[in-house]
Amino acid sequence: MAPSLAGSSRNPVEVALGKHMLALLVHLGAACTAADDFAEAVEEAFPHQYPDAEVLLSFPGPRHPTRRLDPG
């Protein structure tokens, strides 16, 4: 839960902007989680359904850039 800014002695515009920033951070967190979930699904399904998957997954793309198809 986001911290309350209602009792603050700040300017009401600053309070509103603070609430807006907290909302944007929640959306950013959700987008990052969705991107990670998508990357995981791609890594699980793609290699089994496409003959050139090993080559294509060696390039940066919709997955975590530090992961490799084969460990090592």
PDB file of C-alpha atoms in Angstrom:
ATOM      1  CA  MET A   1       0.000   0.000   0.000  1.00  0.00           C
ATOM      2  CA  ALA A   2       1.279   3.464  -0.879  1.00  0.00           C
ATOM      3  CA  PRO A   3       2.250   5.837   1.925  1.00  0.00           C
ATOM      4  CA  SER A   4      -0.370   8.436   2.767  1.00  0.00           C
ATOM      5  CA  LEU A   5       0.385  11.986   1.698  1.00  0.00           C
ATOM      6  CA  ALA A   6      -2.962  13.390   2.848  1.00  0.00           C
ATOM      7  CA  GLY A   7      -1.724  14.587   6.234  1.00  0.00           C
ATOM      8  CA  SER A   8       1.281  16.327   4.768  1.00  0.00           C
ATOM      9  CA  SER A   9       1.859  20.039   5.283  1.00  0.00           C
ATOM     10  CA  ARG A  10       2.991  20.346   1.666  1.00  0.00           C
ATOM     11  CA  ASN A  11       1.375  22.295  -1.076  1.00  0.00           C
ATOM     12  CA  PRO A  12      -1.705  20.425  -2.427  1.00  0.00           C
ATOM     13  CA  VAL A  13      -0.145  20.378  -5.909  1.00  0.00           C
ATOM     14  CA  GLU A  14       2.948  18.645  -4.507  1.00  0.00           C
ATOM     15  CA  VAL A  15       0.725  16.106  -2.764  1.00  0.00           C
ATOM     16  CA  ALA A  16      -1.151  15.411  -6.008  1.00  0.00           C
ATOM     17  CA  LEU A  17       2.101  15.052  -7.960  1.00  0.00           C
ATOM     18  CA  GLY A  18       3.426  12.680  -5.298  1.00  0.00           C
ATOM     19  CA  LYS A  19       0.327  10.498  -5.613  1.00  0.00           C
ATOM     20  CA  HIS A  20       0.667  10.543  -9.382  1.00  0.00           C
ATOM     21  CA  MET A  21       4.317   9.460  -9.146  1.00  0.00           C
ATOM     22  CA  LEU A  22       3.405   6.574  -6.829  1.00  0.00           C
ATOM     23  CA  ALA A  23       0.723   5.451  -9.300  1.00  0.00           C
ATOM     24  CA  LEU A  24       3.239   5.553 -12.153  1.00  0.00           C
ATOM     25  CA  LEU A  25       5.655   3.418 -10.145  1.00  0.00           C
ATOM     26  CA  VAL A  26       2.924   0.826  -9.577  1.00  0.00           C
ATOM     27  CA  HIS A  27       2.304   0.712 -13.335  1.00  0.00           C
ATOM     28  CA  LEU A  28       6.018   0.404 -14.040  1.00  0.00           C
ATOM     29  CA  GLY A  29       6.268  -2.512 -11.628  1.00  0.00           C
ATOM     30  CA  ALA A  30       3.334  -4.250 -13.302  1.00  0.00           C
ATOM     31  CA  ALA A  31       4.844  -3.716 -16.766  1.00  0.00           C
ATOM     32  CA  CYS A  32       8.185  -5.158 -15.632  1.00  0.00           C
ATOM     33  CA  THR A  33       6.474  -8.195 -14.140  1.00  0.00           C
ATOM     34  CA  ALA A  34       4.477  -8.740 -17.344  1.00  0.00           C
ATOM     35  CA  ALA A  35       7.634  -8.455 -19.465  1.00  0.00           C
ATOM     36  CA  ASP A  36       9.425 -11.001 -17.273  1.00  0.00           C
ATOM     37  CA  ASP A  37       6.445 -13.389 -17.492  1.00  0.00           C
ATOM     38  CA  PHE A  38       6.382 -13.034 -21.283  1.00  0.00           C
ATOM     39  CA  ALA A  39      10.129 -13.646 -21.566  1.00  0.00           C
ATOM     40  CA  GLU A  40       9.816 -16.793 -19.457  1.00  0.00           C
ATOM     41  CA  ALA A  41       6.963 -18.087 -21.625  1.00  0.00           C
ATOM     42  CA  VAL A  42       8.986 -17.427 -24.785  1.00  0.00           C
ATOM     43  CA  GLU A  43      12.015 -19.222 -23.371  1.00  0.00           C
ATOM     44  CA  GLU A  44       9.895 -22.249 -22.420  1.00  0.00           C
ATOM     45  CA  ALA A  45       7.842 -22.623 -25.611  1.00  0.00           C
ATOM     46  CA  PHE A  46       9.907 -21.248 -28.469  1.00  0.00           C
ATOM     47  CA  PRO A  47      12.850 -23.709 -28.528  1.00  0.00           C
ATOM     48  CA  HIS A  48      10.454 -26.643 -28.887  1.00  0.00           C
ATOM     49  CA  GLN A  49       8.478 -25.227 -31.803  1.00  0.00           C
ATOM     50  CA  TYR A  50      10.973 -23.524 -34.106  1.00  0.00           C
ATOM     51  CA  PRO A  51      13.924 -25.231 -35.813  1.00  0.00           C
ATOM     52  CA  ASP A  52      16.218 -22.160 -35.701  1.00  0.00           C
ATOM     53  CA  ALA A  53      15.364 -21.276 -32.123  1.00  0.00           C
ATOM     54  CA  GLU A  54      18.915 -21.720 -30.822  1.00  0.00           C
ATOM     55  CA  VAL A  55      20.263 -19.207 -33.334  1.00  0.00           C
ATOM     56  CA  LEU A  56      17.461 -16.683 -32.824  1.00  0.00           C
ATOM     57  CA  LEU A  57      17.619 -16.890 -29.029  1.00  0.00           C
ATOM     58  CA  SER A  58      21.346 -16.165 -29.140  1.00  0.00           C
ATOM     59  CA  PHE A  59      20.491 -12.578 -30.143  1.00  0.00           C
ATOM     60  CA  PRO A  60      19.188  -9.999 -27.637  1.00  0.00           C
ATOM     61  CA  GLY A  61      15.415  -9.966 -27.684  1.00  0.00           C
ATOM     62  CA  PRO A  62      12.289 -10.588 -25.627  1.00  0.00           C
ATOM     63  CA  ARG A  63      14.128 -12.265 -22.777  1.00  0.00           C
ATOM     64  CA  HIS A  64      16.553 -11.373 -20.035  1.00  0.00           C
ATOM     65  CA  PRO A  65      19.785 -10.307 -21.777  1.00  0.00           C
ATOM     66  CA  THR A  66      22.054 -12.328 -19.477  1.00  0.00           C
ATOM     67  CA  ARG A  67      20.294 -15.680 -19.956  1.00  0.00           C
ATOM     68  CA  ARG A  68      21.481 -18.188 -22.520  1.00  0.00           C
ATOM     69  CA  LEU A  69      19.672 -21.067 -24.135  1.00  0.00           C
ATOM     70  CA  ASP A  70      22.331 -23.498 -22.931  1.00  0.00           C
ATOM     71  CA  PRO A  71      24.134 -22.946 -19.617  1.00  0.00           C
ATOM     72  CA  GLY A  72      27.858 -22.539 -19.874  1.00  0.00           C
TER      73      GLY A  72
END
